[in-house]
XYZ file of C-alpha atoms in Angstrom:
720
model
C 78.048 86.168 135.652
C 75.255 85.100 133.279
C 77.105 86.257 130.146
C 79.893 83.737 130.806
C 77.470 80.844 130.249
C 77.769 81.411 126.507
C 81.370 82.592 126.232
C 81.851 81.915 122.518
C 81.150 85.399 121.048
C 83.966 86.767 123.275
C 86.289 83.761 123.001
C 88.715 85.626 120.693
C 89.376 88.258 123.364
C 89.324 86.468 126.735
C 92.058 84.186 128.098
C 89.889 82.378 130.631
C 86.265 82.393 131.761
C 85.172 81.356 135.256
C 81.809 79.630 134.951
C 79.457 79.702 137.941
C 79.830 80.889 141.531
C 83.128 82.586 142.248
C 83.506 82.677 146.039
C 85.676 79.546 146.214
C 86.845 79.243 142.617
C 88.444 82.697 142.441
C 90.844 81.759 145.234
C 91.956 78.692 143.272
C 92.437 80.846 140.175
C 94.515 83.335 142.180
C 96.735 80.555 143.525
C 97.379 79.232 140.010
C 98.252 82.700 138.689
C 100.577 83.347 141.653
C 102.298 79.996 141.164
C 102.666 80.622 137.417
C 104.408 83.932 138.110
C 106.632 82.423 140.774
C 107.684 79.474 138.623
C 108.110 81.540 135.463
C 105.489 79.795 133.309
C 104.921 81.112 129.811
C 101.363 81.999 128.724
C 100.623 78.535 127.325
C 101.713 76.791 130.519
C 99.810 79.205 132.748
C 96.597 78.856 130.764
C 96.890 75.082 130.729
C 97.240 75.103 134.512
C 94.164 77.378 134.715
C 92.199 75.005 132.509
C 92.746 72.398 135.213
C 90.790 74.448 137.756
C 87.195 73.141 137.857
C 84.858 75.711 136.328
C 87.519 77.508 134.262
C 87.118 77.550 130.468
C 90.148 78.478 128.355
C 88.924 79.023 124.763
C 92.312 78.527 123.082
C 92.245 74.831 123.990
C 88.909 74.294 122.212
C 88.277 74.356 118.458
C 85.083 75.244 116.588
C 83.108 72.453 114.963
C 81.488 73.770 111.762
C 77.722 73.341 111.833
C 75.527 72.172 108.999
C 73.978 74.847 106.825
C 71.675 76.990 108.907
C 73.114 75.776 112.214
C 75.525 77.439 114.651
C 78.998 76.211 115.476
C 79.758 74.171 118.573
C 83.255 73.573 120.008
C 85.245 70.602 121.259
C 88.624 70.181 122.990
C 91.665 70.496 120.732
C 93.867 68.584 123.185
C 93.323 65.585 125.443
C 94.318 67.148 128.771
C 91.384 69.591 129.073
C 87.828 68.587 130.020
C 85.279 67.915 127.298
C 82.708 69.834 129.315
C 83.404 72.687 131.714
C 81.189 72.136 134.748
C 79.924 75.306 136.418
C 81.034 75.881 139.984
C 78.361 75.844 142.663
C 78.976 77.288 146.115
C 77.053 74.852 148.286
C 76.734 77.095 151.335
C 76.627 80.899 151.396
C 79.011 81.403 154.301
C 79.289 84.686 156.206
C 82.964 84.888 155.171
C 81.877 85.492 151.566
C 80.335 88.876 152.441
C 82.829 91.632 153.346
C 81.621 93.682 156.282
C 83.194 96.974 155.162
C 81.605 97.820 151.784
C 82.936 100.440 149.418
C 80.975 103.670 149.855
C 80.728 105.964 146.816
C 81.207 109.700 147.255
C 78.974 110.531 144.282
C 75.433 109.479 143.430
C 75.245 106.101 141.682
C 72.520 103.725 140.537
C 71.319 101.493 143.377
C 72.961 103.784 145.924
C 72.170 101.644 148.947
C 73.378 98.623 150.875
C 72.573 95.385 149.034
C 72.365 92.199 151.101
C 71.931 88.815 149.431
C 69.328 86.702 151.232
C 69.291 83.675 148.915
C 70.734 82.538 145.603
C 68.855 80.690 142.913
C 65.189 80.208 142.085
C 63.055 77.100 141.675
C 60.077 78.767 140.003
C 61.252 77.578 136.594
C 60.091 80.485 134.401
C 61.033 79.112 130.982
C 62.407 82.359 129.552
C 64.613 83.141 132.564
C 68.333 82.546 132.085
C 69.167 83.474 135.690
C 66.540 81.103 137.075
C 68.391 78.134 135.584
C 72.055 79.098 135.836
C 71.805 80.094 139.517
C 70.191 76.825 140.589
C 69.976 75.283 143.132
C 68.346 77.537 145.738
C 70.586 78.263 148.713
C 69.278 80.358 151.585
C 71.234 82.287 154.171
C 70.139 82.233 157.788
C 68.284 85.258 159.131
C 70.992 85.595 161.805
C 73.796 85.811 159.212
C 71.880 88.388 157.196
C 71.145 90.464 160.289
C 74.807 90.406 161.375
C 75.973 91.491 157.925
C 73.389 94.273 157.738
C 74.299 95.608 161.191
C 78.025 95.670 160.465
C 77.731 97.118 156.974
C 75.270 99.833 157.971
C 77.530 100.844 160.868
C 80.578 101.021 158.593
C 78.936 102.607 155.555
C 76.262 104.995 156.839
C 73.757 103.874 154.180
C 70.133 104.567 155.078
C 68.556 101.835 152.947
C 68.982 98.061 152.804
C 67.927 96.174 149.677
C 67.221 92.460 150.155
C 68.676 90.833 147.068
C 67.686 87.590 145.363
C 65.933 86.429 142.217
C 62.704 86.062 144.189
C 62.980 87.638 147.643
C 59.341 86.942 148.514
C 60.175 83.200 148.254
C 62.770 83.388 151.038
C 61.369 80.952 153.582
C 62.293 83.054 156.630
C 61.311 86.426 155.198
C 58.844 87.337 157.934
C 61.202 86.554 160.849
C 64.012 88.348 158.992
C 61.927 91.497 158.536
C 61.031 91.472 162.222
C 64.698 91.211 163.188
C 65.681 93.998 160.786
C 62.837 96.125 162.128
C 64.049 95.767 165.686
C 67.651 96.525 164.695
C 67.103 99.553 162.462
C 63.831 101.300 163.227
C 65.585 103.728 165.599
C 68.345 104.343 163.061
C 65.865 105.447 160.372
C 67.117 102.791 157.953
C 64.616 101.636 155.328
C 64.251 98.149 153.862
C 63.496 97.684 150.161
C 62.790 94.707 147.924
C 63.408 93.931 144.277
C 60.295 93.214 142.223
C 57.751 91.113 144.116
C 55.601 88.251 142.873
C 51.944 89.393 142.876
C 50.730 86.140 144.443
C 53.106 86.617 147.400
C 52.203 90.228 148.099
C 50.027 90.051 151.200
C 48.758 92.667 153.612
C 51.449 91.578 156.081
C 54.086 92.112 153.413
C 52.588 95.525 152.672
C 52.796 96.502 156.342
C 56.517 95.811 156.273
C 57.263 97.162 152.802
C 55.405 100.440 153.114
C 58.058 101.798 155.464
C 60.306 102.184 152.431
C 61.007 105.835 151.582
C 60.369 105.543 147.877
C 56.742 105.417 146.824
C 57.056 102.841 144.035
C 56.304 99.115 144.056
C 57.384 96.754 141.262
C 55.369 93.699 140.162
C 56.237 91.422 137.236
C 53.251 89.558 135.742
C 55.203 89.155 132.430
C 52.145 88.083 130.367
C 48.555 89.222 130.003
C 46.663 85.924 129.865
C 46.625 82.754 131.944
C 47.305 80.638 128.834
C 50.537 82.446 127.993
C 51.618 82.479 131.629
C 51.224 78.681 131.618
C 53.407 78.542 128.488
C 56.213 80.480 130.195
C 55.522 78.770 133.578
C 54.698 82.050 135.320
C 52.058 80.742 137.682
C 50.486 83.953 139.007
C 46.977 84.921 137.855
C 45.245 88.118 136.767
C 43.439 88.062 140.084
C 46.768 87.942 141.917
C 47.942 91.091 140.153
C 44.706 93.016 140.677
C 44.554 92.004 144.331
C 48.185 93.133 144.815
C 47.458 96.460 143.098
C 44.364 97.004 145.225
C 46.334 96.239 148.364
C 49.253 98.498 147.414
C 47.189 101.553 146.553
C 44.944 101.059 149.591
C 48.070 101.000 151.774
C 49.246 104.330 150.419
C 51.484 103.578 147.439
C 51.316 106.223 144.741
C 53.179 104.419 141.937
C 53.202 100.803 140.764
C 55.585 99.566 138.085
C 54.575 96.575 135.951
C 56.907 94.441 133.828
C 55.571 92.642 130.741
C 57.329 90.743 127.964
C 56.193 90.821 124.335
C 57.009 88.435 121.506
C 56.977 85.314 123.694
C 56.558 81.853 122.148
C 52.962 81.097 121.032
C 51.917 84.711 121.696
C 48.641 85.713 120.025
C 46.812 88.979 119.566
C 44.551 88.187 122.528
C 47.668 87.983 124.707
C 48.592 91.541 123.730
C 44.999 92.572 124.410
C 45.325 90.852 127.802
C 48.375 92.973 128.688
C 46.454 96.149 127.841
C 43.383 94.990 129.779
C 45.486 94.378 132.893
C 47.214 97.747 132.598
C 43.890 99.547 132.181
C 42.407 97.718 135.176
C 45.394 98.499 137.436
C 45.174 102.138 136.319
C 41.482 102.187 137.254
C 42.330 100.864 140.724
C 45.057 103.497 141.050
C 42.628 106.342 140.260
C 40.109 105.010 142.778
C 42.633 105.635 145.570
C 43.931 108.981 144.347
C 43.873 111.025 141.143
C 47.635 111.474 141.330
C 48.385 107.741 141.482
C 50.293 106.371 138.503
C 51.124 103.106 136.756
C 54.501 102.818 135.021
C 54.797 99.974 132.526
C 57.926 98.434 131.028
C 57.603 96.310 127.875
C 60.582 94.080 127.085
C 61.020 92.114 123.842
C 61.471 88.374 124.354
C 65.028 87.197 123.656
C 65.750 83.424 123.796
C 68.635 82.752 126.182
C 71.085 79.853 126.582
C 70.468 77.140 129.187
C 66.705 77.750 129.208
C 63.812 75.724 127.739
C 63.356 78.527 125.195
C 66.955 78.439 123.955
C 65.760 76.832 120.702
C 62.974 79.375 120.035
C 62.734 81.925 117.247
C 62.995 85.612 118.120
C 60.553 88.055 116.511
C 61.996 90.230 113.784
C 62.320 93.903 114.581
C 59.325 95.076 112.560
C 57.015 92.504 114.130
C 58.336 93.322 117.604
C 57.723 97.012 117.059
C 54.191 96.307 115.830
C 53.449 94.265 118.964
C 54.731 97.005 121.270
C 52.685 99.682 119.509
C 49.642 97.411 119.534
C 49.780 97.290 123.343
C 50.323 101.053 123.556
C 47.320 101.714 121.301
C 45.090 99.495 123.470
C 45.984 101.249 126.726
C 43.491 104.058 127.199
C 44.204 105.179 130.772
C 45.718 108.639 131.177
C 47.616 107.790 134.371
C 49.778 105.181 132.623
C 53.319 105.766 131.349
C 54.731 103.064 129.053
C 58.349 102.638 128.081
C 59.853 99.835 126.069
C 63.154 98.431 124.982
C 64.212 99.338 121.471
C 63.655 96.327 119.135
C 67.037 97.152 117.550
C 68.717 96.603 120.926
C 66.788 93.355 121.394
C 67.908 92.269 117.906
C 71.568 92.697 118.851
C 71.010 91.106 122.267
C 69.514 88.048 120.564
C 72.460 87.678 118.183
C 75.048 87.985 120.957
C 73.102 85.812 123.406
C 73.026 82.767 121.087
C 76.120 83.549 119.058
C 79.045 81.271 118.292
C 82.761 81.990 117.951
C 82.371 83.461 114.474
C 80.838 86.575 116.034
C 84.221 87.661 117.393
C 85.182 89.162 114.025
C 81.943 91.172 113.886
C 82.365 92.415 117.448
C 85.862 93.648 116.651
C 84.666 95.273 113.423
C 81.851 97.101 115.269
C 84.350 98.292 117.876
C 86.745 99.541 115.196
C 83.793 101.395 113.663
C 83.184 103.280 116.904
C 80.815 101.109 118.940
C 81.266 102.176 122.589
C 79.197 102.175 125.802
C 76.100 101.152 123.891
C 74.056 100.424 126.974
C 73.323 104.170 126.750
C 70.667 104.663 124.090
C 72.169 107.907 122.824
C 75.363 106.051 121.884
C 73.739 102.956 120.364
C 73.808 102.776 116.560
C 72.461 99.541 115.099
C 73.814 100.477 111.652
C 77.371 99.968 112.941
C 76.460 96.402 113.805
C 74.584 95.731 110.585
C 77.640 96.944 108.675
C 79.953 94.812 110.865
C 77.878 91.695 110.178
C 77.936 92.427 106.444
C 81.700 93.059 106.384
C 82.473 89.808 108.213
C 79.993 87.639 106.320
C 77.740 87.013 109.333
C 74.037 86.337 108.796
C 72.375 87.503 112.039
C 69.243 85.588 111.081
C 71.102 82.359 111.837
C 71.133 83.251 115.531
C 67.571 84.576 115.691
C 65.725 81.712 114.020
C 64.243 78.525 115.494
C 66.727 75.685 116.052
C 66.189 71.945 116.022
C 65.999 70.334 119.469
C 68.535 67.653 118.495
C 71.165 69.982 117.015
C 74.461 71.168 118.564
C 74.553 74.453 120.457
C 77.443 76.930 120.843
C 77.355 76.406 124.622
C 77.083 72.611 124.737
C 80.540 72.434 126.321
C 79.365 74.568 129.263
C 77.622 72.330 131.792
C 75.450 74.031 134.390
C 74.155 70.712 135.655
C 70.605 71.245 134.398
C 70.324 68.503 131.774
C 69.392 69.139 128.161
C 66.848 66.346 128.557
C 65.048 68.366 131.237
C 65.162 71.545 129.145
C 63.708 69.711 126.145
C 60.945 68.292 128.335
C 60.137 71.790 129.599
C 60.140 73.102 126.023
C 57.590 70.434 125.036
C 55.443 71.194 128.088
C 55.470 74.869 127.086
C 54.097 73.989 123.663
C 51.045 72.415 125.333
C 50.775 75.115 128.057
C 51.575 72.695 130.884
C 52.945 74.128 134.104
C 55.759 72.702 136.238
C 55.327 73.340 139.928
C 58.034 74.798 142.146
C 60.060 71.845 143.434
C 60.262 73.416 146.894
C 56.476 73.333 147.086
C 55.807 70.140 145.189
C 58.442 67.502 144.374
C 61.780 67.090 142.617
C 61.355 67.238 138.839
C 64.777 65.749 138.039
C 66.408 68.800 136.461
C 69.858 67.225 136.879
C 71.090 68.914 140.043
C 69.742 66.274 142.426
C 73.162 65.507 143.916
C 73.679 69.095 145.101
C 73.374 69.444 148.908
C 70.600 72.049 148.615
C 68.621 69.760 146.323
C 69.143 66.827 148.647
C 67.478 68.838 151.403
C 64.477 69.465 149.131
C 64.258 65.786 148.192
C 64.495 64.751 151.842
C 61.737 67.222 152.745
C 63.918 69.121 155.215
C 63.254 72.574 153.760
C 61.018 74.968 155.698
C 57.729 75.894 154.022
C 58.103 78.959 151.843
C 57.032 82.188 153.453
C 56.675 80.639 156.919
C 55.044 83.246 159.161
C 56.003 84.200 162.669
C 53.562 84.654 165.505
C 55.090 88.043 166.242
C 52.736 90.919 165.383
C 53.518 92.973 162.304
C 55.841 95.841 163.153
C 56.513 98.969 161.149
C 60.144 99.768 160.507
C 62.359 102.223 158.699
C 60.964 105.593 157.704
C 57.243 105.508 158.285
C 55.110 106.857 155.453
C 52.927 109.013 157.717
C 55.042 110.380 160.499
C 58.487 109.903 161.996
C 58.484 108.910 165.652
C 59.183 112.000 167.789
C 62.187 112.009 170.078
C 61.485 110.974 173.686
C 60.511 113.939 175.838
C 63.669 113.803 177.965
C 65.975 113.958 174.917
C 66.887 117.489 173.843
C 67.834 118.137 170.234
C 71.083 120.111 170.252
C 71.775 122.434 167.336
C 75.371 122.828 166.187
C 77.061 124.876 163.465
C 80.098 123.506 161.626
C 82.710 125.151 159.447
C 84.544 122.823 157.095
C 86.791 123.164 154.113
C 86.773 121.366 150.788
C 90.008 121.002 148.863
C 91.850 118.826 146.353
C 89.856 116.158 144.539
C 86.894 116.793 146.831
C 86.248 119.961 144.818
C 84.654 117.734 142.162
C 81.900 116.626 144.542
C 78.625 118.400 143.838
C 76.530 119.997 146.559
C 74.170 116.989 146.545
C 77.163 114.662 146.812
C 78.357 116.573 149.877
C 74.884 116.316 151.421
C 74.990 112.554 150.931
C 78.538 112.327 152.304
C 77.681 114.134 155.544
C 74.512 112.102 156.161
C 76.585 108.925 155.971
C 79.456 110.425 157.945
C 77.162 111.263 160.893
C 75.741 107.716 160.772
C 79.207 106.115 160.748
C 80.318 108.382 163.583
C 77.411 107.145 165.698
C 75.872 110.616 166.042
C 72.089 110.260 166.324
C 70.576 113.050 164.266
C 67.105 114.526 164.761
C 64.689 113.940 161.876
C 61.908 115.967 160.329
C 58.293 114.778 160.571
C 55.970 113.888 157.732
C 55.787 111.601 154.716
C 59.492 111.569 153.933
C 61.520 112.291 157.092
C 64.996 113.675 156.546
C 67.886 114.309 158.949
C 67.925 117.855 160.261
C 71.011 119.163 158.472
C 70.924 122.592 156.810
C 73.659 123.772 154.458
C 75.019 127.141 153.460
C 75.015 128.415 149.858
C 75.973 125.669 147.410
C 79.567 125.661 146.192
C 80.046 125.216 142.444
C 81.567 121.928 141.272
C 85.292 122.376 140.740
C 85.648 125.171 143.316
C 87.592 124.770 146.541
C 86.606 126.413 149.796
C 88.067 127.357 153.152
C 84.703 128.365 154.609
C 81.714 126.057 154.133
C 79.019 125.847 156.799
C 76.278 123.490 157.899
C 73.894 123.303 160.869
C 72.780 119.981 162.350
C 70.654 118.772 165.239
C 71.505 115.668 167.236
C 69.762 113.859 170.077
C 72.593 112.440 172.172
C 74.291 113.838 175.260
C 76.916 116.514 174.526
C 80.003 115.100 172.810
C 83.348 116.258 174.135
C 84.891 116.449 170.691
C 82.340 116.346 167.894
C 84.887 117.646 165.385
C 87.141 114.632 165.957
C 84.230 112.173 165.715
C 83.013 113.622 162.428
C 86.465 114.297 161.017
C 87.556 110.681 161.454
C 84.850 109.579 158.986
C 85.269 112.254 156.314
C 86.841 111.490 152.936
C 90.130 113.015 151.853
C 89.749 116.665 150.933
C 86.949 117.538 153.387
C 88.078 118.705 156.833
C 86.178 119.955 159.873
C 87.588 123.271 161.071
C 85.269 124.148 163.968
C 81.940 123.204 165.570
C 80.001 125.452 167.949
C 76.565 125.158 169.578
C 73.704 127.412 168.503
C 71.151 128.710 170.979
C 67.613 129.644 170.086
C 65.985 129.425 166.698
C 67.708 131.640 164.183
C 67.544 132.169 160.434
C 68.754 129.462 158.087
C 72.282 129.664 156.759
C 71.020 130.393 153.255
C 68.963 133.345 154.500
C 71.655 134.495 156.919
C 74.722 134.612 154.654
C 74.875 137.749 152.518
C 78.447 137.811 151.226
C 80.954 135.434 149.628
C 84.635 136.122 148.931
C 86.702 134.289 146.307
C 90.311 134.116 145.211
C 90.670 133.326 141.498
C 94.063 132.232 140.124
C 94.858 132.210 136.400
C 96.903 129.187 135.277
C 99.536 130.961 133.182
C 99.841 134.415 134.667
C 97.809 137.495 133.847
C 95.442 136.995 130.880
C 95.526 140.708 130.035
C 97.829 143.668 130.664
C 94.980 146.038 131.538
C 93.073 143.952 134.101
C 92.838 146.794 136.627
C 91.255 149.094 134.053
C 88.859 146.360 133.000
C 87.939 145.675 136.643
C 87.186 149.349 137.318
C 85.108 149.590 134.157
C 83.127 146.457 135.064
C 82.288 147.755 138.553
C 81.238 151.079 137.036
C 78.719 149.494 134.664
C 75.043 149.928 135.620
C 74.219 146.368 134.509
C 75.983 143.131 133.602
C 73.627 140.899 131.657
C 74.384 137.190 131.253
C 72.497 134.225 129.851
C 71.679 131.144 131.882
C 70.154 127.820 130.904
C 66.966 127.251 132.902
C 65.381 123.858 132.271
C 64.668 123.914 128.525
C 65.040 127.644 127.938
C 67.761 130.276 128.072
C 67.027 133.311 130.247
C 68.885 136.604 130.585
C 69.578 138.072 134.019
C 71.459 141.053 135.425
C 74.224 140.049 137.866
C 75.454 143.582 138.546
C 73.656 143.824 141.910
C 75.701 140.895 143.207
C 79.124 142.277 142.237
C 80.502 144.295 145.146
C 84.260 144.418 144.642
C 87.070 143.231 142.334
C 90.743 143.501 143.219
C 93.604 142.586 140.899
C 96.472 140.983 142.831
C 99.919 139.479 142.223
C 100.484 141.497 139.079
C 97.306 140.268 137.473
C 97.788 136.590 138.280
C 94.990 136.635 140.885
C 91.581 138.209 141.314
C 89.780 138.836 144.575
C 85.997 138.875 144.186
C 83.393 139.937 146.702
C 79.882 138.831 145.715
C 76.598 139.494 147.466
C 74.040 136.778 148.183
C 70.275 137.081 148.453
C 68.775 133.885 149.933
C 71.349 131.848 148.030
C 70.994 133.749 144.737
C 74.219 135.253 143.466
C 76.491 135.645 140.453
C 78.676 132.763 139.333
C 82.428 133.398 139.478
C 82.865 132.308 135.863
C 80.168 134.770 134.756
C 82.020 137.640 136.393
C 85.427 136.633 135.009
C 83.996 136.173 131.495
C 82.415 139.636 131.700
C 85.765 141.034 132.897
C 87.681 139.471 129.998
C 84.854 140.138 127.529
C 84.729 136.542 126.336
C 82.425 133.556 126.340
C 82.606 131.352 129.449
C 83.656 128.435 127.246
C 86.763 130.417 126.229
C 87.991 130.902 129.800
C 91.274 129.236 130.790
C 91.040 126.635 133.572
C 90.715 128.729 136.729
C 91.547 127.785 140.292
C 88.703 129.193 142.388
C 88.781 129.150 146.189
C 85.909 130.455 148.298
C 87.830 132.066 151.142
C 85.024 133.470 153.279
C 81.273 133.528 153.796
C 79.960 136.435 155.831
C 76.904 137.923 157.466
C 76.666 141.712 157.116
C 74.958 143.982 159.634
C 75.291 147.438 158.130
C 79.011 148.122 158.087
C 79.795 145.168 160.377
C 80.787 141.836 158.812
C 80.841 138.589 160.770
C 81.280 134.912 159.909
C 78.318 132.565 160.545
C 80.155 131.206 163.610
C 80.392 134.702 165.111
C 76.700 135.639 164.998
């Protein structure tokens, strides 16, 4: 990935780096490793063989070259049989074979919990701060047919209900309109939404809005990056203020409720009027938002500029932390709108990012020292401690200012031995154009600018003029797809929604799935099984699945229930269809049809029974006496955390029966439920043992039965 394009800070710890695209190169690496094992090579021989694979950098065969005072180290080969420069691998054609059709499907909620489909790789916009824009060159597009085939197969095998079209600039994909029409036709009946990464304001048209507004989430992300046309020319971000305001007007008029804006602060040549320009744009977008609804919001992200390798700004100075903080707070002070929420990246994090981004091999000692001092998982702000790093730099004699200052254009760089193919001559020329605020047009719209990749097949197509115009439109009328924002399409009149009730059990490792995880699992299971569920109407349609009382995380169950409605003809064996798609630990026990409209499971179920097993035998010799005394109490008051406060409640009304079994090794509990409200098993056991919940031994808890009580008669939900 991008971090491998300056491997030197991690060179002490990594045997081999693969630079560039991996689809073809990783197979060559695997063959070398397999051969080395088969032939009994020692480490030195194996690494030397790896160094012969194009695109593989083996740090041990390269030695640092001390820089002059105030300059970073570069490296050069320490032996004659390794390349002087490691040339990044480029996959010329994004073949269908490179995209597995059966994706891994998580059982728990994750970030970006959706199907991601790459539509193109690379970007020719040439934003001068953007590391990815240069290292992923040249642009290679996939055909709409290949993308559609992948999406169909992966949706069928995963059950995801959202497809994200992935690239550095999806709105620049030349066949975007035809692709969206094909995806619409394939998925509109399956209630699958299509989403985009951040869009360029100048490309956001009403046609694009008509497609994009079918997305379930209400947010839209735009990245103007700078607040004035002068600074956008410096960074080669060619959109205008008018583009952003027009896009905001269009989005809010089409029903969006939230827009997210990305800006960068501390960019080269930035002036106070540029910060004022950011605030002016934010205030104006907020005014547009309010005009279309008082609840509409603008979320703003401010990111400190960090110079990155292989970009025209790789020689630039990075703002010190105090100055960066002042700039961020200056923007915040200038934003007056109440419907704006601003967040920003910590300047301390940006400081460390800048040091590591442009670091040389000497940083390895500091990285190890920080790790030995406790640095872990520092992408999470609550775990990040900049003082650990400041101390590590001091202990290892590293001056971080060396890596944050301005560098001479003719000096050596720590990554000079890594060759992306974009020439240093071109990067210097772009750096000089930035200083005079000159723009460089997109080579797919204008002409080849001689970046150094001209021999690549994709670039040859651009030079020969054989590339389709960007954003080419189809004559097909705009179609809505995915989950409509206003109303889900009703089922055809002749299709009857059948309501079914299922009992399933949850055992083993599946007990660690939360209730929301189980909801997500079943939605995807029904989709993979090809069972067409009925959907609710309204702004955010959902599949018609209703669940019984939530089971606590860590508890097992022999009696969980859910109701669902589906639109297909009766299935002979629904249990087998669903069961074949379920993960280990969840098993369908029975499915029966329901007739008429009855109460929900949560309202219907009034009793839950549990078997609690202690890990090491009876925790007390007088459990039966304690149980009788607990049942005899008029109240059992416990404390619960509710949002940001602790509340006290009485759980006595839920406790119906306690039985001590197996000589005190087991407890049977019968708890009442009132529209899902009940006592927690751990609360009852802690009250029984007269201890804090945190002092309880690890209990095995199995929910053995859920019941519906009619006077003295008790039935299961499948029997009513």
